[in-house]
GROMACS .gro file of C-alpha atoms in nm:
model
  430
    1MET     CA    1  -5.490 -12.272  14.273
    2LYS     CA    2  -5.539 -12.123  13.931
    3PRO     CA    3  -5.784 -11.836  13.911
    4PRO     CA    4  -6.114 -11.919  13.739
    5PHE     CA    5  -6.179 -11.786  13.389
    6PRO     CA    6  -6.508 -11.702  13.222
    7SER     CA    7  -6.479 -11.976  12.958
    8SER     CA    8  -6.239 -12.229  12.812
    9SER     CA    9  -6.203 -12.023  12.492
   10SER     CA   10  -6.095 -11.709  12.677
   11SER     CA   11  -5.860 -11.921  12.885
   12TYR     CA   12  -5.707 -12.060  12.565
   13VAL     CA   13  -5.656 -11.707  12.427
   14LEU     CA   14  -5.489 -11.593  12.745
   15ARG     CA   15  -5.259 -11.894  12.760
   16LYS     CA   16  -5.169 -11.859  12.395
   17ALA     CA   17  -5.086 -11.491  12.440
   18ARG     CA   18  -4.911 -11.574  12.768
   19LEU     CA   19  -5.095 -11.282  12.929
   20SER     CA   20  -5.153 -11.297  13.305
   21PRO     CA   21  -5.525 -11.295  13.390
   22TYR     CA   22  -5.452 -11.028  13.652
   23LEU     CA   23  -5.284 -10.806  13.393
   24PHE     CA   24  -5.568 -10.867  13.150
   25THR     CA   25  -5.824 -10.763  13.411
   26LEU     CA   26  -5.623 -10.452  13.492
   27LEU     CA   27  -5.601 -10.352  13.126
   28VAL     CA   28  -5.975 -10.403  13.078
   29PHE     CA   29  -6.039 -10.186  13.385
   30ILE     CA   30  -5.809  -9.908  13.260
   31VAL     CA   31  -5.978  -9.906  12.920
   32PHE     CA   32  -6.321  -9.892  13.086
   33VAL     CA   33  -6.225  -9.604  13.317
   34THR     CA   34  -6.061  -9.415  13.030
   35ILE     CA   35  -6.376  -9.440  12.820
   36LEU     CA   36  -6.607  -9.352  13.108
   37TYR     CA   37  -6.399  -9.075  13.267
   38GLY     CA   38  -6.166  -8.976  12.988
   39GLU     CA   39  -6.221  -8.605  13.044
   40ASP     CA   40  -6.132  -8.640  13.411
   41ILE     CA   41  -5.818  -8.850  13.380
   42GLY     CA   42  -5.597  -8.544  13.344
   43CYS     CA   43  -5.756  -8.393  13.652
   44ILE     CA   44  -5.701  -8.703  13.860
   45PHE     CA   45  -5.334  -8.720  13.775
   46GLY     CA   46  -5.298  -8.342  13.786
   47GLN     CA   47  -5.399  -8.351  14.153
   48ILE     CA   48  -5.640  -8.059  14.158
   49ASP     CA   49  -5.875  -7.992  14.446
   50ALA     CA   50  -6.188  -7.789  14.414
   51LEU     CA   51  -6.560  -7.819  14.411
   52PRO     CA   52  -6.791  -8.048  14.224
   53PRO     CA   53  -6.899  -7.875  13.905
   54ARG     CA   54  -7.223  -7.684  13.939
   55PRO     CA   55  -7.408  -7.447  13.709
   56ILE     CA   56  -7.391  -7.078  13.782
   57ARG     CA   57  -7.749  -6.954  13.758
   58THR     CA   58  -7.810  -6.634  13.572
   59THR     CA   59  -8.110  -6.416  13.501
   60SER     CA   60  -8.141  -6.586  13.164
   61GLU     CA   61  -8.212  -6.949  13.094
   62SER     CA   62  -7.855  -7.016  12.990
   63THR     CA   63  -7.608  -7.165  13.236
   64HIS     CA   64  -7.240  -7.224  13.238
   65THR     CA   65  -7.038  -7.456  13.455
   66ILE     CA   66  -6.710  -7.400  13.630
   67ARG     CA   67  -6.544  -7.735  13.594
   68PHE     CA   68  -6.288  -7.854  13.845
   69CYS     CA   69  -6.170  -8.193  13.949
   70PHE     CA   70  -6.072  -8.353  14.275
   71TRP     CA   71  -5.752  -8.372  14.474
   72VAL     CA   72  -5.660  -8.734  14.530
   73GLY     CA   73  -5.558  -8.789  14.892
   74LYS     CA   74  -5.600  -8.604  15.221
   75LEU     CA   75  -5.562  -8.228  15.219
   76PRO     CA   76  -5.365  -8.051  15.494
   77PHE     CA   77  -5.577  -7.960  15.802
   78ALA     CA   78  -5.868  -8.183  15.691
   79ILE     CA   79  -6.035  -8.381  15.970
   80GLY     CA   80  -6.328  -8.516  15.766
   81ARG     CA   81  -6.513  -8.479  15.439
   82THR     CA   82  -6.824  -8.303  15.317
   83PRO     CA   83  -7.103  -8.561  15.267
   84GLU     CA   84  -7.115  -8.710  14.918
   85GLY     CA   85  -7.324  -8.501  14.683
   86CYS     CA   86  -7.339  -8.201  14.916
   87ASP     CA   87  -7.263  -7.865  14.755
   88VAL     CA   88  -7.239  -7.625  15.049
   89PHE     CA   89  -7.261  -7.328  14.813
   90SER     CA   90  -7.605  -7.425  14.683
   91GLY     CA   91  -7.886  -7.359  14.927
   92ARG     CA   92  -8.112  -7.095  15.079
   93TRP     CA   93  -8.111  -6.834  15.354
   94VAL     CA   94  -8.299  -6.926  15.674
   95ARG     CA   95  -8.389  -6.675  15.943
   96ASP     CA   96  -8.230  -6.787  16.271
   97GLU     CA   97  -8.259  -6.531  16.551
   98ALA     CA   98  -8.158  -6.792  16.808
   99ASN     CA   99  -7.809  -6.843  16.664
  100ARG     CA  100  -7.739  -6.521  16.476
  101PRO     CA  101  -7.541  -6.301  16.481
  102LEU     CA  102  -7.226  -6.496  16.571
  103TYR     CA  103  -7.095  -6.191  16.762
  104GLU     CA  104  -7.210  -5.837  16.835
  105GLU     CA  105  -7.074  -5.535  16.648
  106SER     CA  106  -6.989  -5.366  16.979
  107GLU     CA  107  -6.791  -5.671  17.095
  108CYS     CA  108  -6.536  -5.655  16.814
  109PRO     CA  109  -6.313  -5.345  16.823
  110TYR     CA  110  -6.134  -5.448  16.501
  111ILE     CA  111  -6.421  -5.364  16.262
  112GLN     CA  112  -6.336  -5.060  16.049
  113PRO     CA  113  -6.581  -4.769  16.070
  114GLN     CA  114  -6.671  -4.832  15.705
  115LEU     CA  115  -6.846  -5.154  15.816
  116THR     CA  116  -7.004  -5.067  16.153
  117CYS     CA  117  -7.359  -5.013  16.035
  118GLN     CA  118  -7.525  -5.006  16.378
  119GLU     CA  119  -7.283  -4.747  16.510
  120HIS     CA  120  -7.361  -4.530  16.209
  121GLY     CA  121  -7.735  -4.534  16.251
  122ARG     CA  122  -7.881  -4.835  16.074
  123PRO     CA  123  -8.225  -4.858  16.236
  124GLU     CA  124  -8.276  -5.238  16.219
  125LYS     CA  125  -8.075  -5.558  16.258
  126ASP     CA  126  -8.265  -5.794  16.030
  127TYR     CA  127  -7.959  -5.842  15.806
  128GLN     CA  128  -7.777  -6.008  16.099
  129TYR     CA  129  -8.025  -6.291  16.153
  130TRP     CA  130  -7.983  -6.499  15.839
  131ARG     CA  131  -7.809  -6.838  15.830
  132TRP     CA  132  -7.702  -7.017  15.511
  133GLN     CA  133  -7.863  -7.361  15.474
  134PRO     CA  134  -7.720  -7.585  15.198
  135HIS     CA  135  -7.961  -7.814  15.017
  136GLY     CA  136  -7.956  -8.166  15.158
  137CYS     CA  137  -7.689  -8.115  15.425
  138ASP     CA  138  -7.577  -7.880  15.702
  139LEU     CA  139  -7.276  -7.657  15.740
  140PRO     CA  140  -7.054  -7.758  16.031
  141SER     CA  141  -7.075  -7.507  16.315
  142PHE     CA  142  -6.787  -7.262  16.324
  143ASN     CA  143  -6.557  -7.383  16.602
  144ALA     CA  144  -6.331  -7.100  16.713
  145THR     CA  145  -6.131  -7.324  16.948
  146LEU     CA  146  -6.052  -7.571  16.669
  147MET     CA  147  -5.957  -7.286  16.436
  148LEU     CA  148  -5.717  -7.129  16.686
  149GLU     CA  149  -5.559  -7.462  16.779
  150THR     CA  150  -5.509  -7.535  16.409
  151LEU     CA  151  -5.340  -7.196  16.367
  152ARG     CA  152  -5.104  -7.256  16.659
  153GLY     CA  153  -4.753  -7.171  16.536
  154LYS     CA  154  -4.889  -7.080  16.191
  155ARG     CA  155  -4.981  -6.791  15.965
  156MET     CA  156  -5.311  -6.734  15.789
  157MET     CA  157  -5.326  -6.455  15.531
  158PHE     CA  158  -5.603  -6.292  15.327
  159VAL     CA  159  -5.469  -6.126  15.010
  160GLY     CA  160  -5.671  -5.895  14.789
  161ASP     CA  161  -5.897  -5.591  14.808
  162SER     CA  162  -6.126  -5.430  15.067
  163LEU     CA  163  -6.381  -5.710  15.032
  164ASN     CA  164  -6.118  -5.963  15.134
  165ARG     CA  165  -6.022  -5.727  15.416
  166GLY     CA  166  -6.385  -5.745  15.530
  167GLN     CA  167  -6.365  -6.124  15.537
  168TYR     CA  168  -6.035  -6.098  15.724
  169VAL     CA  169  -6.188  -5.873  15.991
  170SER     CA  170  -6.482  -6.110  16.018
  171MET     CA  171  -6.241  -6.398  16.089
  172VAL     CA  172  -6.067  -6.194  16.359
  173CYS     CA  173  -6.404  -6.109  16.516
  174LEU     CA  174  -6.502  -6.477  16.518
  175LEU     CA  175  -6.183  -6.573  16.704
  176HIS     CA  176  -6.068  -6.288  16.925
  177ARG     CA  177  -6.314  -6.347  17.213
  178LEU     CA  178  -6.124  -6.665  17.309
  179ILE     CA  179  -5.800  -6.471  17.350
  180PRO     CA  180  -5.723  -6.269  17.666
  181GLU     CA  181  -5.700  -5.894  17.611
  182ASN     CA  182  -5.327  -5.880  17.692
  183ALA     CA  183  -5.250  -6.173  17.458
  184LYS     CA  184  -5.366  -6.023  17.129
  185SER     CA  185  -5.279  -5.726  16.914
  186MET     CA  186  -5.339  -5.578  16.569
  187GLU     CA  187  -5.077  -5.375  16.384
  188THR     CA  188  -5.054  -5.231  16.034
  189PHE     CA  189  -4.734  -5.202  15.832
  190ASP     CA  190  -4.808  -5.030  15.500
  191SER     CA  191  -4.996  -5.293  15.295
  192LEU     CA  192  -4.986  -5.556  15.571
  193THR     CA  193  -5.218  -5.578  15.874
  194VAL     CA  194  -5.135  -5.842  16.134
  195PHE     CA  195  -5.354  -5.976  16.414
  196THR     CA  196  -5.142  -6.173  16.660
  197ALA     CA  197  -5.266  -6.436  16.905
  198LYS     CA  198  -4.960  -6.440  17.129
  199ASP     CA  199  -5.034  -6.752  17.334
  200TYR     CA  200  -5.084  -6.946  17.013
  201ASN     CA  201  -4.783  -6.797  16.835
  202ALA     CA  202  -5.028  -6.745  16.550
  203THR     CA  203  -5.106  -6.460  16.315
  204ILE     CA  204  -5.405  -6.379  16.095
  205GLU     CA  205  -5.299  -6.125  15.834
  206PHE     CA  206  -5.437  -5.914  15.553
  207TYR     CA  207  -5.226  -5.794  15.261
  208TRP     CA  208  -5.357  -5.520  15.032
  209ALA     CA  209  -5.309  -5.618  14.665
  210PRO     CA  210  -5.633  -5.545  14.477
  211PHE     CA  211  -5.501  -5.689  14.148
  212LEU     CA  212  -5.257  -5.941  14.307
  213LEU     CA  213  -5.011  -5.808  14.048
  214GLU     CA  214  -4.827  -5.477  14.092
  215SER     CA  215  -5.042  -5.177  13.999
  216ASN     CA  216  -5.073  -4.804  14.043
  217SER     CA  217  -5.339  -4.872  14.310
  218ASP     CA  218  -5.111  -5.052  14.555
  219ASN     CA  219  -5.102  -4.782  14.822
  220ALA     CA  220  -5.312  -4.928  15.103
  221VAL     CA  221  -5.449  -4.585  15.198
  222VAL     CA  222  -5.445  -4.368  14.884
  223HIS     CA  223  -5.558  -4.587  14.597
  224ARG     CA  224  -5.865  -4.428  14.440
  225ILE     CA  225  -5.727  -4.403  14.090
  226SER     CA  226  -5.967  -4.405  13.796
  227ASP     CA  227  -5.698  -4.472  13.533
  228ARG     CA  228  -5.584  -4.808  13.666
  229ILE     CA  229  -5.274  -4.977  13.530
  230VAL     CA  230  -5.150  -5.329  13.607
  231ARG     CA  231  -4.793  -5.443  13.546
  232LYS     CA  232  -4.756  -5.770  13.359
  233GLY     CA  233  -4.551  -6.048  13.521
  234SER     CA  234  -4.515  -5.868  13.854
  235ILE     CA  235  -4.661  -6.120  14.099
  236ASN     CA  236  -4.336  -6.138  14.297
  237LYS     CA  237  -4.362  -5.768  14.388
  238HIS     CA  238  -4.631  -5.864  14.638
  239GLY     CA  239  -4.567  -6.238  14.651
  240ARG     CA  240  -4.247  -6.203  14.851
  241ASN     CA  241  -4.468  -6.095  15.142
  242TRP     CA  242  -4.680  -6.409  15.120
  243LYS     CA  243  -4.398  -6.659  15.158
  244GLY     CA  244  -4.413  -6.878  15.467
  245VAL     CA  245  -4.792  -6.853  15.500
  246ASP     CA  246  -4.974  -7.176  15.590
  247ILE     CA  247  -5.329  -7.086  15.485
  248LEU     CA  248  -5.368  -6.836  15.202
  249VAL     CA  249  -5.701  -6.682  15.095
  250PHE     CA  250  -5.697  -6.484  14.768
  251ASN     CA  251  -5.957  -6.264  14.607
  252THR     CA  252  -5.951  -6.018  14.316
  253TYR     CA  253  -6.240  -5.896  14.105
  254LEU     CA  254  -6.387  -5.556  14.183
  255TRP     CA  255  -6.085  -5.351  14.078
  256TRP     CA  256  -6.077  -5.508  13.733
  257MET     CA  257  -6.428  -5.386  13.656
  258THR     CA  258  -6.340  -5.047  13.507
  259GLY     CA  259  -6.474  -5.122  13.160
  260LEU     CA  260  -6.431  -5.366  12.877
  261LYS     CA  261  -6.056  -5.310  12.854
  262MET     CA  262  -5.767  -5.290  13.100
  263LYS     CA  263  -5.437  -5.107  13.074
  264ILE     CA  264  -5.134  -5.335  13.106
  265LEU     CA  265  -4.781  -5.207  13.163
  266LYS     CA  266  -4.494  -5.387  12.993
  267GLY     CA  267  -4.173  -5.309  13.176
  268SER     CA  268  -4.151  -5.109  13.498
  269PHE     CA  269  -4.336  -4.820  13.659
  270ASP     CA  270  -3.992  -4.661  13.696
  271ASP     CA  271  -3.930  -4.648  13.321
  272GLU     CA  272  -3.928  -4.294  13.180
  273GLU     CA  273  -4.111  -4.407  12.868
  274LYS     CA  274  -4.375  -4.660  12.961
  275GLU     CA  275  -4.513  -4.915  12.719
  276ILE     CA  276  -4.880  -4.953  12.800
  277VAL     CA  277  -5.126  -5.164  12.603
  278GLU     CA  278  -5.499  -5.212  12.638
  279ILE     CA  279  -5.640  -5.562  12.632
  280PRO     CA  280  -5.987  -5.706  12.704
  281THR     CA  281  -6.056  -5.717  13.076
  282GLU     CA  282  -6.114  -6.093  13.075
  283ASP     CA  283  -5.775  -6.150  12.910
  284ALA     CA  284  -5.610  -5.927  13.169
  285TYR     CA  285  -5.786  -6.117  13.448
  286ARG     CA  286  -5.672  -6.447  13.295
  287MET     CA  287  -5.314  -6.317  13.300
  288ALA     CA  288  -5.344  -6.242  13.673
  289MET     CA  289  -5.495  -6.583  13.751
  290LYS     CA  290  -5.217  -6.764  13.567
  291SER     CA  291  -4.954  -6.557  13.750
  292MET     CA  292  -5.114  -6.635  14.085
  293LEU     CA  293  -5.123  -7.009  14.016
  294ARG     CA  294  -4.761  -7.010  13.901
  295TRP     CA  295  -4.660  -6.834  14.222
  296VAL     CA  296  -4.858  -7.084  14.431
  297LYS     CA  297  -4.702  -7.381  14.254
  298LEU     CA  298  -4.350  -7.247  14.315
  299ASN     CA  299  -4.392  -7.123  14.671
  300MET     CA  300  -4.656  -7.331  14.852
  301ASP     CA  301  -4.613  -7.687  14.984
  302ARG     CA  302  -4.917  -7.894  14.887
  303LYS     CA  303  -4.848  -8.137  15.173
  304LYS     CA  304  -4.848  -7.870  15.444
  305THR     CA  305  -5.039  -7.564  15.320
  306ARG     CA  306  -5.381  -7.472  15.181
  307VAL     CA  307  -5.480  -7.213  14.923
  308PHE     CA  308  -5.831  -7.072  14.880
  309PHE     CA  309  -5.974  -6.839  14.620
  310THR     CA  310  -6.293  -6.644  14.694
  311SER     CA  311  -6.516  -6.576  14.395
  312MET     CA  312  -6.653  -6.234  14.301
  313SER     CA  313  -6.853  -6.047  14.561
  314PRO     CA  314  -7.170  -5.906  14.400
  315SER     CA  315  -7.287  -5.548  14.432
  316HIS     CA  316  -7.645  -5.428  14.421
  317GLY     CA  317  -7.627  -5.094  14.246
  318LYS     CA  318  -7.923  -5.136  14.008
  319SER     CA  319  -8.259  -5.211  14.163
  320ILE     CA  320  -8.408  -5.289  13.822
  321ASP     CA  321  -8.203  -5.612  13.834
  322TRP     CA  322  -8.440  -5.751  14.098
  323GLY     CA  323  -8.754  -5.577  13.974
  324GLY     CA  324  -8.716  -5.261  14.179
  325GLU     CA  325  -8.770  -4.897  14.092
  326PRO     CA  326  -8.540  -4.762  13.817
  327GLY     CA  327  -8.260  -4.539  13.943
  328LYS     CA  328  -8.252  -4.696  14.289
  329ASN     CA  329  -8.006  -4.936  14.453
  330CYS     CA  330  -7.947  -5.116  14.783
  331TYR     CA  331  -8.045  -4.812  14.991
  332ASN     CA  332  -8.338  -4.891  15.223
  333GLU     CA  333  -8.340  -5.257  15.118
  334THR     CA  334  -8.417  -5.483  15.415
  335THR     CA  335  -8.541  -5.801  15.246
  336LEU     CA  336  -8.367  -6.076  15.050
  337ILE     CA  337  -8.400  -6.160  14.683
  338GLU     CA  338  -8.608  -6.477  14.670
  339ASP     CA  339  -8.560  -6.574  14.306
  340PRO     CA  340  -8.321  -6.874  14.321
  341ASN     CA  341  -8.204  -6.798  13.967
  342TYR     CA  342  -8.118  -6.434  14.034
  343TRP     CA  343  -7.785  -6.318  13.895
  344GLY     CA  344  -7.701  -5.947  13.916
  345SER     CA  345  -7.580  -5.752  13.615
  346ASP     CA  346  -7.268  -5.645  13.804
  347CYS     CA  347  -7.137  -6.004  13.815
  348ARG     CA  348  -6.957  -6.085  13.490
  349LYS     CA  349  -7.017  -6.443  13.386
  350GLY     CA  350  -6.712  -6.423  13.161
  351VAL     CA  351  -6.489  -6.379  13.465
  352MET     CA  352  -6.634  -6.695  13.620
  353ARG     CA  353  -6.556  -6.878  13.297
  354VAL     CA  354  -6.197  -6.750  13.308
  355ILE     CA  355  -6.159  -6.882  13.664
  356GLY     CA  356  -6.291  -7.221  13.556
  357GLU     CA  357  -6.061  -7.241  13.254
  358VAL     CA  358  -5.747  -7.143  13.442
  359PHE     CA  359  -5.806  -7.331  13.767
  360SER     CA  360  -5.894  -7.654  13.586
  361ARG     CA  361  -5.536  -7.668  13.460
  362SER     CA  362  -5.374  -7.605  13.797
  363LYS     CA  363  -5.122  -7.857  13.929
  364PHE     CA  364  -5.173  -7.731  14.285
  365PRO     CA  365  -5.491  -7.792  14.488
  366ILE     CA  366  -5.689  -7.467  14.500
  367THR     CA  367  -6.013  -7.463  14.702
  368PHE     CA  368  -6.269  -7.238  14.535
  369LEU     CA  369  -6.505  -7.052  14.771
  370ASN     CA  370  -6.802  -6.989  14.546
  371ILE     CA  371  -6.976  -6.716  14.746
  372THR     CA  372  -7.122  -6.529  14.447
  373GLN     CA  373  -7.464  -6.688  14.409
  374LEU     CA  374  -7.548  -6.698  14.779
  375SER     CA  375  -7.434  -6.335  14.819
  376ASN     CA  376  -7.639  -6.228  14.517
  377TYR     CA  377  -7.956  -6.280  14.723
  378ARG     CA  378  -7.839  -6.035  14.995
  379LYS     CA  379  -7.928  -5.687  14.872
  380ASP     CA  380  -8.016  -5.613  15.236
  381ALA     CA  381  -7.668  -5.670  15.380
  382HIS     CA  382  -7.465  -5.381  15.235
  383THR     CA  383  -7.337  -5.090  15.440
  384SER     CA  384  -7.544  -4.852  15.226
  385ILE     CA  385  -7.533  -4.507  15.395
  386TYR     CA  386  -7.461  -4.650  15.741
  387LYS     CA  387  -7.083  -4.608  15.751
  388LYS     CA  388  -6.817  -4.347  15.814
  389GLN     CA  389  -6.819  -4.089  15.536
  390TRP     CA  390  -6.467  -3.969  15.466
  391ASN     CA  391  -6.583  -3.657  15.283
  392ALA     CA  392  -6.855  -3.411  15.381
  393LEU     CA  393  -7.181  -3.485  15.206
  394THR     CA  394  -7.327  -3.222  14.977
  395PRO     CA  395  -7.686  -3.096  15.015
  396GLU     CA  396  -7.771  -3.282  14.694
  397GLN     CA  397  -7.641  -3.608  14.836
  398LEU     CA  398  -7.824  -3.561  15.163
  399ALA     CA  399  -8.142  -3.505  14.969
  400ASN     CA  400  -8.090  -3.829  14.775
  401PRO     CA  401  -7.932  -4.100  14.996
  402SER     CA  402  -7.921  -4.350  14.709
  403SER     CA  403  -7.660  -4.128  14.543
  404TYR     CA  404  -7.399  -4.208  14.807
  405ALA     CA  405  -7.511  -4.551  14.930
  406ASP     CA  406  -7.232  -4.809  14.935
  407CYS     CA  407  -7.376  -5.116  14.765
  408VAL     CA  408  -7.040  -5.295  14.742
  409HIS     CA  409  -6.924  -5.352  15.100
  410TRP     CA  410  -7.104  -5.550  15.371
  411CYS     CA  411  -7.203  -5.473  15.730
  412LEU     CA  412  -7.033  -5.668  16.008
  413PRO     CA  413  -7.154  -5.884  16.167
  414GLY     CA  414  -7.333  -6.012  15.862
  415LEU     CA  415  -7.287  -6.187  15.530
  416GLN     CA  416  -6.909  -6.219  15.542
  417ASP     CA  417  -6.930  -6.428  15.858
  418THR     CA  418  -7.104  -6.686  15.637
  419TRP     CA  419  -6.812  -6.669  15.394
  420ASN     CA  420  -6.587  -6.769  15.683
  421GLU     CA  421  -6.821  -7.048  15.788
  422LEU     CA  422  -6.782  -7.183  15.434
  423LEU     CA  423  -6.405  -7.139  15.452
  424PHE     CA  424  -6.407  -7.328  15.785
  425ALA     CA  425  -6.614  -7.608  15.627
  426LYS     CA  426  -6.379  -7.641  15.330
  427LEU     CA  427  -6.065  -7.620  15.543
  428PHE     CA  428  -6.164  -7.902  15.777
  429TYR     CA  429  -6.421  -8.095  15.572
  430PRO     CA  430  -6.317  -8.057  15.204
   0.00000   0.00000   0.00000
């Protein structure tokens, strides 16, 4: 039977041109899609996974959007999908004393003393009781059994700075209770820390590389260097330690924020005469992002592995940002910022734009964990003064606690457990 046609005239044209009606329909469809989604065609064929575009709210009325496109096909480890139209990174904090915290500080021996706020005298636990609630949908509950079974025979690695190490420790705390005491261990080898679940033949690892590229701050213990230098084109210096990893979680931001310019080394740190140039920080950051994506493309298998990138972690060093008293910071803060449009001055919007520009051209699926906005509300969750102090405090500091409060790192349990709930959601339900 011949397929029906809209009219005799169109049928005549098709017969005269000897063009199959099926081919004609296909061509019309392609033209329609190209016109409607022209900007996204490259993304579809480029096979990029990330989040639906959403505006990053700032303290001003202006917004900018990180634009990504979608990976076509099933991602490794996925067992479902996030409901259509659900942005798990857009939502609000809900107090939930019945289900928070997800573990007790005293139950997890792997938390560094820099993050054990209760042990170091924090008088209240309010910061532990908040649960992230996306608008219009729910986060899947963190399932430690599913996570461990997925990691059986595999490696998961967090790569970056101390904030990524905090997220790494949070992940270990969320999982270790299911593992018998004699079947787990944690060891450190220079820049690499490895938690091993022996019965699962699985490891969860952290690798210290605050710039991802080689730098003069690569010593995992002694790295407080004010004059920071990053070596161009040096991703393989650290990257050789990431090979063979099945789930990779990158972060890098804080260490780039030394000013408006960054020192870049051309050549080697071993050269007697070093060629060092200064370039705008955002250009230097773009260089690192491009290097990371090239490494991922060359060394990760998109059919078997997953790569995540965690956005900038905000600090709360200026209370005037949220309408507080000038000269103060996160010290003594126990409440959340309620303004849904709040964006702290320490979070550079230009860096978010760089991430959007570079990632949108990636040929490898990168899952972006956009934790910045939701963390911006949490001025209450920092370690502040409730942590191990490596140097004796002066009388002046003791008289003014704000002067030595840590408004960068986060107490555990706390905010970074939510980061891992989001990672869990995007790993299994992208």
